[in-house]
Short mmCIF file of C-alpha atoms in Angstrom, two decimals:
data_model
loop_
_atom_site.label_atom_id
_atom_site.label_comp_id
_atom_site.label_asym_id
_atom_site.label_seq_id
_atom_site.Cartn_x
_atom_site.Cartn_y
_atom_site.Cartn_z
CA MET A 41 81.08 147.64 123.82
CA THR A 42 84.40 145.92 122.89
CA GLN A 43 84.36 142.63 120.89
CA THR A 44 87.32 140.32 121.40
CA LYS A 45 89.08 138.75 118.26
CA GLN A 46 89.78 135.18 118.17
CA LEU A 47 92.48 133.35 116.27
CA VAL A 48 92.13 129.96 115.36
CA HIS A 49 94.75 127.80 113.93
CA ARG A 50 94.35 124.30 112.46
CA VAL A 51 96.93 121.78 111.91
CA ILE A 52 96.24 118.49 110.08
CA ILE A 53 98.69 115.82 110.40
CA LYS A 54 98.70 112.76 108.38
CA ALA A 55 99.14 109.94 110.72
CA THR A 56 97.17 107.89 112.97
CA ILE A 57 96.67 109.08 116.63
CA GLN A 58 99.06 106.29 117.59
CA GLN A 59 101.93 107.46 115.16
CA VAL A 60 101.36 111.00 116.45
CA TRP A 61 101.58 109.82 120.10
CA ASP A 62 104.63 107.62 119.54
CA ALA A 63 106.41 110.90 117.84
CA LEU A 64 105.41 113.20 120.90
CA THR A 65 106.65 110.91 123.23
CA LYS A 66 109.83 109.75 122.02
CA GLU A 67 112.65 109.69 124.78
CA GLY A 68 116.18 110.02 123.91
CA GLU A 69 115.93 111.39 120.04
CA VAL A 70 115.82 114.47 118.59
CA LEU A 71 112.67 115.97 118.11
CA PRO A 72 112.75 118.30 114.84
CA PHE A 73 109.12 119.65 115.99
CA PHE A 74 110.46 120.91 119.29
CA PHE A 75 113.50 122.93 118.23
CA GLY A 76 115.56 119.85 118.01
CA SER A 77 115.20 119.26 121.59
CA VAL A 78 115.72 115.43 123.28
CA MET A 79 113.04 114.85 125.84
CA HIS A 80 113.86 113.02 129.26
CA THR A 81 111.35 112.14 131.78
CA THR A 82 111.14 109.82 134.76
CA GLY A 83 108.17 108.26 133.58
CA LEU A 84 105.17 108.99 131.06
CA LYS A 85 102.75 109.28 133.97
CA PRO A 86 101.07 112.11 136.37
CA GLY A 87 103.80 113.60 138.68
CA ALA A 88 106.75 112.62 136.50
CA GLN A 89 109.47 115.31 135.99
CA LEU A 90 109.92 116.20 131.99
CA ARG A 91 112.89 118.02 130.60
CA MET A 92 113.63 119.06 126.91
CA ARG A 93 117.42 119.24 126.62
CA THR A 94 119.83 120.34 123.65
CA PRO A 95 121.09 117.08 121.95
CA ASN A 96 124.31 117.31 123.81
CA GLY A 97 122.80 117.48 127.03
CA LYS A 98 124.34 120.80 127.67
CA TYR A 99 121.31 123.04 128.11
CA THR A 100 117.75 122.48 129.50
CA GLY A 101 115.17 124.63 127.40
CA VAL A 102 112.03 123.09 129.43
CA VAL A 103 111.55 121.75 132.98
CA GLY A 104 108.03 120.64 133.97
CA GLU A 105 106.14 117.92 135.34
CA ILE A 106 103.57 115.79 133.53
CA LEU A 107 100.17 116.35 134.77
CA GLU A 108 98.01 113.91 132.69
CA CYS A 109 98.86 111.03 130.65
CA ASN A 110 96.25 109.04 129.00
CA PRO A 111 97.92 107.22 125.89
CA PRO A 112 97.09 107.96 122.77
CA TYR A 113 94.80 110.87 123.45
CA ARG A 114 95.93 113.10 126.20
CA PHE A 115 99.82 114.37 127.27
CA ILE A 116 99.69 117.58 129.52
#
């Protein structure tokens, strides 16, 4: 019988839920925790387009769609 190993990683952030939400959903500002990218969206709602770009806007590293948004608890 093969056992699967599980890795658990925990991050503790000394901030309120609202402060974390505000930091994660800032548009147009450099996000140091996301490799210095800038988030651009068509709105924080399901179905909205999301792009993570370099600060100068020349390169796009992530393109996606917001699936769920329930401030300040859930952002998928």
